[in-house]
PDB file of C-alpha atoms in Angstrom:
ATOM      1  CA  UNK A1151       0.000   0.000   0.000  1.00 40.00           C
ATOM      2  CA  UNK A1152       1.620   3.259  -1.160  1.00 46.00           C
ATOM      3  CA  UNK A1153       2.069   6.362   0.946  1.00 55.00           C
ATOM      4  CA  UNK A1154      -0.387   9.198   0.637  1.00 74.00           C
ATOM      5  CA  UNK A1155       0.666  11.908  -1.801  1.00 87.00           C
ATOM      6  CA  UNK A1156       1.718  15.080  -0.039  1.00 94.00           C
ATOM      7  CA  UNK A1157       0.220  18.496  -0.794  1.00 96.00           C
ATOM      8  CA  UNK A1158       2.640  20.717  -2.668  1.00 97.00           C
ATOM      9  CA  UNK A1159       3.202  24.044  -0.921  1.00 98.00           C
ATOM     10  CA  UNK A1160       5.208  27.120  -1.817  1.00 98.00           C
ATOM     11  CA  UNK A1161       6.500  29.850   0.483  1.00 98.00           C
ATOM     12  CA  UNK A1162       6.803  33.490  -0.497  1.00 98.00           C
ATOM     13  CA  UNK A1163       9.165  35.071   2.010  1.00 98.00           C
ATOM     14  CA  UNK A1164       9.193  38.827   2.485  1.00 97.00           C
ATOM     15  CA  UNK A1165      10.989  40.895   5.080  1.00 96.00           C
ATOM     16  CA  UNK A1166       7.955  41.281   7.319  1.00 96.00           C
ATOM     17  CA  UNK A1167       5.492  38.653   6.100  1.00 97.00           C
ATOM     18  CA  UNK A1168       5.565  35.154   4.637  1.00 98.00           C
ATOM     19  CA  UNK A1169       2.838  33.448   2.631  1.00 98.00           C
ATOM     20  CA  UNK A1170       2.306  29.704   2.458  1.00 98.00           C
ATOM     21  CA  UNK A1171       0.141  28.543  -0.428  1.00 98.00           C
ATOM     22  CA  UNK A1172      -1.017  25.223  -1.855  1.00 98.00           C
ATOM     23  CA  UNK A1173       0.126  25.058  -5.475  1.00 97.00           C
ATOM     24  CA  UNK A1174      -2.705  22.810  -6.656  1.00 97.00           C
ATOM     25  CA  UNK A1175      -5.449  24.436  -4.587  1.00 98.00           C
ATOM     26  CA  UNK A1176      -5.789  28.158  -5.409  1.00 98.00           C
ATOM     27  CA  UNK A1177      -7.294  30.235  -2.636  1.00 98.00           C
ATOM     28  CA  UNK A1178      -5.778  28.111   0.118  1.00 98.00           C
ATOM     29  CA  UNK A1179      -3.024  30.538   1.010  1.00 98.00           C
ATOM     30  CA  UNK A1180      -2.335  32.185   4.366  1.00 98.00           C
ATOM     31  CA  UNK A1181       0.361  34.358   5.855  1.00 98.00           C
ATOM     32  CA  UNK A1182       2.378  34.749   9.028  1.00 98.00           C
ATOM     33  CA  UNK A1183       5.319  36.670  10.381  1.00 97.00           C
ATOM     34  CA  UNK A1184       7.687  33.869   9.371  1.00 97.00           C
ATOM     35  CA  UNK A1185       7.695  30.498   7.597  1.00 97.00           C
ATOM     36  CA  UNK A1186       6.624  28.493  10.646  1.00 97.00           C
ATOM     37  CA  UNK A1187       3.668  30.777  11.396  1.00 98.00           C
ATOM     38  CA  UNK A1188       2.633  30.903   7.746  1.00 98.00           C
ATOM     39  CA  UNK A1189       2.521  27.104   7.498  1.00 98.00           C
ATOM     40  CA  UNK A1190       0.626  26.939  10.791  1.00 98.00           C
ATOM     41  CA  UNK A1191      -1.925  29.451   9.456  1.00 98.00           C
ATOM     42  CA  UNK A1192      -2.287  27.416   6.269  1.00 98.00           C
ATOM     43  CA  UNK A1193      -3.013  24.252   8.243  1.00 98.00           C
ATOM     44  CA  UNK A1194      -5.447  26.081  10.517  1.00 97.00           C
ATOM     45  CA  UNK A1195      -7.386  27.257   7.438  1.00 98.00           C
ATOM     46  CA  UNK A1196      -7.544  23.781   5.854  1.00 98.00           C
ATOM     47  CA  UNK A1197     -10.965  22.792   7.281  1.00 97.00           C
ATOM     48  CA  UNK A1198     -12.306  26.187   6.280  1.00 97.00           C
ATOM     49  CA  UNK A1199     -11.036  25.716   2.739  1.00 98.00           C
ATOM     50  CA  UNK A1200     -12.569  22.236   2.652  1.00 97.00           C
ATOM     51  CA  UNK A1201     -15.899  23.841   3.559  1.00 96.00           C
ATOM     52  CA  UNK A1202     -15.513  26.226   0.602  1.00 97.00           C
ATOM     53  CA  UNK A1203     -15.107  23.268  -1.768  1.00 97.00           C
ATOM     54  CA  UNK A1204     -17.645  20.970  -0.128  1.00 93.00           C
ATOM     55  CA  UNK A1205     -20.182  21.249  -2.986  1.00 87.00           C
ATOM     56  CA  UNK A1206     -17.626  21.091  -5.793  1.00 87.00           C
ATOM     57  CA  UNK A1207     -16.687  17.422  -5.306  1.00 87.00           C
ATOM     58  CA  UNK A1208     -13.045  18.087  -6.173  1.00 93.00           C
ATOM     59  CA  UNK A1209     -11.705  15.648  -3.608  1.00 89.00           C
ATOM     60  CA  UNK A1210      -9.971  18.068  -1.263  1.00 94.00           C
ATOM     61  CA  UNK A1211      -9.228  16.463   2.107  1.00 93.00           C
ATOM     62  CA  UNK A1212      -7.862  18.821   4.771  1.00 95.00           C
ATOM     63  CA  UNK A1213      -4.524  17.679   6.184  1.00 94.00           C
ATOM     64  CA  UNK A1214      -4.189  17.259   9.919  1.00 86.00           C
ATOM     65  CA  UNK A1215      -0.518  18.071  10.257  1.00 93.00           C
ATOM     66  CA  UNK A1216       2.563  19.550   8.612  1.00 94.00           C
ATOM     67  CA  UNK A1217       3.768  16.076   7.646  1.00 95.00           C
ATOM     68  CA  UNK A1218       1.063  16.068   4.961  1.00 96.00           C
ATOM     69  CA  UNK A1219       2.672  19.077   3.269  1.00 97.00           C
ATOM     70  CA  UNK A1220       5.724  19.215   1.030  1.00 97.00           C
ATOM     71  CA  UNK A1221       7.399  22.612   0.628  1.00 97.00           C
ATOM     72  CA  UNK A1222       8.643  22.442  -2.946  1.00 97.00           C
ATOM     73  CA  UNK A1223       9.462  26.056  -3.740  1.00 98.00           C
ATOM     74  CA  UNK A1224      10.545  29.242  -1.979  1.00 98.00           C
ATOM     75  CA  UNK A1225      10.069  32.652  -3.538  1.00 98.00           C
ATOM     76  CA  UNK A1226      11.668  35.938  -2.563  1.00 97.00           C
ATOM     77  CA  UNK A1227       8.908  38.309  -1.516  1.00 97.00           C
ATOM     78  CA  UNK A1228       8.616  41.986  -2.326  1.00 97.00           C
ATOM     79  CA  UNK A1229       6.789  45.090  -1.111  1.00 96.00           C
ATOM     80  CA  UNK A1230       3.445  43.574  -2.152  1.00 96.00           C
ATOM     81  CA  UNK A1231       4.183  40.503  -0.033  1.00 97.00           C
ATOM     82  CA  UNK A1232       4.889  42.653   3.009  1.00 96.00           C
ATOM     83  CA  UNK A1233       1.832  44.802   2.298  1.00 95.00           C
ATOM     84  CA  UNK A1234      -0.335  41.695   2.542  1.00 95.00           C
ATOM     85  CA  UNK A1235      -0.810  39.965  -0.817  1.00 97.00           C
ATOM     86  CA  UNK A1236       0.958  36.980  -2.419  1.00 97.00           C
ATOM     87  CA  UNK A1237       2.660  38.208  -5.567  1.00 95.00           C
ATOM     88  CA  UNK A1238       5.212  35.651  -6.741  1.00 94.00           C
ATOM     89  CA  UNK A1239       5.425  33.577  -9.910  1.00 96.00           C
ATOM     90  CA  UNK A1240       6.151  29.864  -9.526  1.00 97.00           C
ATOM     91  CA  UNK A1241       8.520  27.862 -11.705  1.00 95.00           C
ATOM     92  CA  UNK A1242       5.647  25.795 -13.098  1.00 94.00           C
ATOM     93  CA  UNK A1243       3.383  28.709 -13.914  1.00 96.00           C
ATOM     94  CA  UNK A1244       4.259  28.664 -17.615  1.00 93.00           C
ATOM     95  CA  UNK A1245       3.106  25.084 -18.077  1.00 92.00           C
ATOM     96  CA  UNK A1246       0.093  24.798 -20.370  1.00 91.00           C
ATOM     97  CA  UNK A1247      -3.197  24.224 -18.596  1.00 95.00           C
ATOM     98  CA  UNK A1248      -5.021  21.142 -19.969  1.00 95.00           C
ATOM     99  CA  UNK A1249      -8.758  21.389 -20.565  1.00 95.00           C
ATOM    100  CA  UNK A1250      -9.585  19.196 -17.580  1.00 96.00           C
ATOM    101  CA  UNK A1251      -7.449  21.384 -15.316  1.00 97.00           C
ATOM    102  CA  UNK A1252      -9.076  24.522 -16.727  1.00 97.00           C
ATOM    103  CA  UNK A1253     -12.450  23.165 -15.645  1.00 97.00           C
ATOM    104  CA  UNK A1254     -11.121  22.195 -12.208  1.00 97.00           C
ATOM    105  CA  UNK A1255      -9.596  25.623 -11.612  1.00 98.00           C
ATOM    106  CA  UNK A1256     -12.755  27.333 -12.804  1.00 97.00           C
ATOM    107  CA  UNK A1257     -14.715  25.230 -10.317  1.00 97.00           C
ATOM    108  CA  UNK A1258     -12.406  26.388  -7.526  1.00 98.00           C
ATOM    109  CA  UNK A1259     -12.862  30.018  -8.582  1.00 98.00           C
ATOM    110  CA  UNK A1260     -16.634  29.622  -8.545  1.00 97.00           C
ATOM    111  CA  UNK A1261     -16.491  28.055  -5.090  1.00 97.00           C
ATOM    112  CA  UNK A1262     -14.441  30.982  -3.760  1.00 98.00           C
ATOM    113  CA  UNK A1263     -16.907  33.436  -5.286  1.00 98.00           C
ATOM    114  CA  UNK A1264     -19.868  31.607  -3.762  1.00 97.00           C
ATOM    115  CA  UNK A1265     -18.205  31.851  -0.369  1.00 97.00           C
ATOM    116  CA  UNK A1266     -17.655  35.575  -0.840  1.00 97.00           C
ATOM    117  CA  UNK A1267     -21.271  36.107  -1.900  1.00 97.00           C
ATOM    118  CA  UNK A1268     -22.550  34.098   1.066  1.00 97.00           C
ATOM    119  CA  UNK A1269     -20.425  36.139   3.453  1.00 97.00           C
ATOM    120  CA  UNK A1270     -21.706  39.403   1.964  1.00 96.00           C
ATOM    121  CA  UNK A1271     -25.310  38.219   2.166  1.00 95.00           C
ATOM    122  CA  UNK A1272     -24.933  37.070   5.778  1.00 96.00           C
ATOM    123  CA  UNK A1273     -23.346  40.384   6.790  1.00 96.00           C
ATOM    124  CA  UNK A1274     -25.915  42.607   5.061  1.00 93.00           C
ATOM    125  CA  UNK A1275     -27.311  45.203   7.446  1.00 92.00           C
ATOM    126  CA  UNK A1276     -24.648  44.483  10.065  1.00 92.00           C
ATOM    127  CA  UNK A1277     -21.757  46.663  11.157  1.00 91.00           C
ATOM    128  CA  UNK A1278     -18.416  44.953  10.709  1.00 94.00           C
ATOM    129  CA  UNK A1279     -16.133  45.079  13.714  1.00 92.00           C
ATOM    130  CA  UNK A1280     -13.150  47.363  13.349  1.00 88.00           C
ATOM    131  CA  UNK A1281      -9.621  46.081  13.559  1.00 74.00           C
ATOM    132  CA  UNK A1282      -7.419  46.497  16.652  1.00 62.00           C
ATOM    133  CA  UNK A1283      -6.445  49.988  15.446  1.00 56.00           C
ATOM    134  CA  UNK A1284      -9.920  50.976  14.343  1.00 59.00           C
ATOM    135  CA  UNK A1285      -9.320  50.231  10.674  1.00 69.00           C
ATOM    136  CA  UNK A1286     -11.099  48.131   8.107  1.00 83.00           C
ATOM    137  CA  UNK A1287     -13.451  48.748   5.182  1.00 90.00           C
ATOM    138  CA  UNK A1288     -17.198  48.518   5.590  1.00 92.00           C
ATOM    139  CA  UNK A1289     -19.162  45.925   3.616  1.00 94.00           C
ATOM    140  CA  UNK A1290     -19.934  48.048   0.509  1.00 93.00           C
ATOM    141  CA  UNK A1291     -16.305  49.162   0.354  1.00 93.00           C
ATOM    142  CA  UNK A1292     -15.033  45.582   0.540  1.00 95.00           C
ATOM    143  CA  UNK A1293     -17.403  44.519  -2.242  1.00 95.00           C
ATOM    144  CA  UNK A1294     -16.343  47.364  -4.512  1.00 94.00           C
ATOM    145  CA  UNK A1295     -12.695  46.710  -3.707  1.00 95.00           C
ATOM    146  CA  UNK A1296     -13.028  43.076  -4.802  1.00 96.00           C
ATOM    147  CA  UNK A1297     -14.796  44.191  -7.984  1.00 96.00           C
ATOM    148  CA  UNK A1298     -12.099  46.733  -8.841  1.00 95.00           C
ATOM    149  CA  UNK A1299      -9.260  44.356  -7.963  1.00 96.00           C
ATOM    150  CA  UNK A1300     -10.571  41.630 -10.287  1.00 96.00           C
ATOM    151  CA  UNK A1301     -10.838  44.190 -13.089  1.00 95.00           C
ATOM    152  CA  UNK A1302      -7.178  45.055 -12.465  1.00 94.00           C
ATOM    153  CA  UNK A1303      -6.249  41.366 -12.471  1.00 96.00           C
ATOM    154  CA  UNK A1304      -7.931  40.965 -15.875  1.00 96.00           C
ATOM    155  CA  UNK A1305      -5.520  43.535 -17.273  1.00 93.00           C
ATOM    156  CA  UNK A1306      -2.697  41.137 -16.339  1.00 94.00           C
ATOM    157  CA  UNK A1307      -4.109  38.787 -18.979  1.00 94.00           C
ATOM    158  CA  UNK A1308      -4.302  41.643 -21.482  1.00 92.00           C
ATOM    159  CA  UNK A1309      -8.053  42.080 -21.031  1.00 92.00           C
ATOM    160  CA  UNK A1310      -9.843  45.329 -20.266  1.00 90.00           C
ATOM    161  CA  UNK A1311     -12.867  45.531 -18.020  1.00 91.00           C
ATOM    162  CA  UNK A1312     -14.422  48.872 -17.109  1.00 91.00           C
ATOM    163  CA  UNK A1313     -16.008  48.972 -13.687  1.00 90.00           C
ATOM    164  CA  UNK A1314     -19.292  50.848 -13.624  1.00 82.00           C
ATOM    165  CA  UNK A1315     -20.899  52.872 -10.856  1.00 78.00           C
ATOM    166  CA  UNK A1316     -23.923  50.630 -10.293  1.00 78.00           C
ATOM    167  CA  UNK A1317     -24.577  47.929  -7.729  1.00 84.00           C
ATOM    168  CA  UNK A1318     -21.234  46.099  -7.307  1.00 84.00           C
ATOM    169  CA  UNK A1319     -22.981  42.819  -6.438  1.00 84.00           C
ATOM    170  CA  UNK A1320     -24.764  42.781  -9.792  1.00 85.00           C
ATOM    171  CA  UNK A1321     -21.663  43.890 -11.652  1.00 91.00           C
ATOM    172  CA  UNK A1322     -19.594  41.130 -10.086  1.00 93.00           C
ATOM    173  CA  UNK A1323     -21.608  38.567 -12.024  1.00 92.00           C
ATOM    174  CA  UNK A1324     -20.684  40.111 -15.384  1.00 92.00           C
ATOM    175  CA  UNK A1325     -17.078  40.549 -14.377  1.00 95.00           C
ATOM    176  CA  UNK A1326     -16.778  36.946 -13.239  1.00 96.00           C
ATOM    177  CA  UNK A1327     -17.904  35.707 -16.621  1.00 96.00           C
ATOM    178  CA  UNK A1328     -15.147  37.831 -18.132  1.00 96.00           C
ATOM    179  CA  UNK A1329     -12.654  36.305 -15.692  1.00 97.00           C
ATOM    180  CA  UNK A1330     -13.655  32.730 -16.560  1.00 97.00           C
ATOM    181  CA  UNK A1331     -13.556  33.421 -20.293  1.00 96.00           C
ATOM    182  CA  UNK A1332     -10.217  35.237 -20.161  1.00 96.00           C
ATOM    183  CA  UNK A1333      -8.639  32.429 -18.157  1.00 97.00           C
ATOM    184  CA  UNK A1334      -9.923  29.722 -20.509  1.00 96.00           C
ATOM    185  CA  UNK A1335      -8.697  31.658 -23.551  1.00 95.00           C
ATOM    186  CA  UNK A1336      -5.226  32.227 -22.070  1.00 95.00           C
ATOM    187  CA  UNK A1337      -4.787  28.732 -20.601  1.00 95.00           C
ATOM    188  CA  UNK A1338      -3.350  27.058 -23.740  1.00 92.00           C
ATOM    189  CA  UNK A1339      -0.897  29.879 -24.443  1.00 90.00           C
ATOM    190  CA  UNK A1340       0.823  30.887 -21.220  1.00 88.00           C
ATOM    191  CA  UNK A1341       1.678  34.461 -20.296  1.00 90.00           C
ATOM    192  CA  UNK A1342       0.284  37.012 -22.786  1.00 88.00           C
ATOM    193  CA  UNK A1343       2.698  39.315 -24.552  1.00 82.00           C
ATOM    194  CA  UNK A1344       2.956  42.868 -23.160  1.00 82.00           C
ATOM    195  CA  UNK A1345       0.592  45.347 -24.764  1.00 72.00           C
ATOM    196  CA  UNK A1346       1.612  48.506 -26.623  1.00 66.00           C
ATOM    197  CA  UNK A1347       1.566  50.454 -23.365  1.00 67.00           C
ATOM    198  CA  UNK A1348       3.598  47.843 -21.516  1.00 63.00           C
ATOM    199  CA  UNK A1349       2.534  46.608 -18.102  1.00 75.00           C
ATOM    200  CA  UNK A1350       3.324  43.321 -16.441  1.00 85.00           C
ATOM    201  CA  UNK A1351       1.446  40.216 -17.536  1.00 92.00           C
ATOM    202  CA  UNK A1352       0.660  37.087 -15.553  1.00 96.00           C
ATOM    203  CA  UNK A1353       0.452  33.464 -16.577  1.00 96.00           C
ATOM    204  CA  UNK A1354      -3.052  31.935 -16.365  1.00 97.00           C
ATOM    205  CA  UNK A1355      -2.036  29.832 -13.341  1.00 97.00           C
ATOM    206  CA  UNK A1356      -0.719  32.877 -11.481  1.00 97.00           C
ATOM    207  CA  UNK A1357      -3.884  34.765 -12.407  1.00 97.00           C
ATOM    208  CA  UNK A1358      -6.159  32.082 -10.906  1.00 98.00           C
ATOM    209  CA  UNK A1359      -4.077  31.913  -7.730  1.00 98.00           C
ATOM    210  CA  UNK A1360      -4.422  35.643  -7.136  1.00 98.00           C
ATOM    211  CA  UNK A1361      -8.135  35.903  -7.986  1.00 98.00           C
ATOM    212  CA  UNK A1362      -9.060  32.927  -5.792  1.00 98.00           C
ATOM    213  CA  UNK A1363      -6.926  34.090  -2.866  1.00 98.00           C
ATOM    214  CA  UNK A1364      -8.299  37.632  -2.990  1.00 98.00           C
ATOM    215  CA  UNK A1365     -11.973  36.624  -3.085  1.00 97.00           C
ATOM    216  CA  UNK A1366     -11.531  34.086  -0.300  1.00 98.00           C
ATOM    217  CA  UNK A1367      -9.357  36.329   1.852  1.00 97.00           C
ATOM    218  CA  UNK A1368     -12.068  38.991   1.897  1.00 97.00           C
ATOM    219  CA  UNK A1369     -14.836  36.428   2.354  1.00 97.00           C
ATOM    220  CA  UNK A1370     -13.117  35.164   5.482  1.00 97.00           C
ATOM    221  CA  UNK A1371     -12.438  38.727   6.618  1.00 96.00           C
ATOM    222  CA  UNK A1372     -16.172  39.483   6.420  1.00 96.00           C
ATOM    223  CA  UNK A1373     -17.034  36.280   8.264  1.00 96.00           C
ATOM    224  CA  UNK A1374     -14.486  36.972  11.010  1.00 95.00           C
ATOM    225  CA  UNK A1375     -15.641  40.554  11.492  1.00 95.00           C
ATOM    226  CA  UNK A1376     -19.290  39.622  11.865  1.00 93.00           C
ATOM    227  CA  UNK A1377     -18.912  36.731  14.325  1.00 72.00           C
TER     228      UNK A1377
END
């Protein structure tokens, strides 16, 4: 009887913050002050991530200890890392994304979005608790921030999406279709070429990692600030 396959994890190490992320499970990515705390935060979030994917039937089983993880890559972080967002490109990001994997990653994205929408719905009409220093966006501001961030992420695939001034919840639906379509179109080709005005581009795999993490990070923020 063979040993259970370990979950591949990468670390993005900044000066002040480290992220630990599961390479094959976008959205499951947490941070800490150092590598040990980042891995501990990742493990702590595993049951929560399993709950996100419970309806998707993708076969995610939350690990119970660090021995189930295999740290396969370390990235040097930057100012974005220390600010609070994973920003690195992995060595395997340029690999083509097969059709079956495109569908799996799209399913993960949809699951993260459903979790965000559920958190927003549950928090409607409530006042979110402030952070320890009195900071933190209110619910409408978080929703618009997620909308605007995903529009910015689309530009990393060479796609333009103009955010309107209407209800951000309704607009998210249209934007998400654009995200799914842009990812599927880019998946067979790798990182798009820079446009005439320049600007950094991301590989499709890097794009999915960031979109999933961002939606889920704010979903969990909303949940934590209303309980």
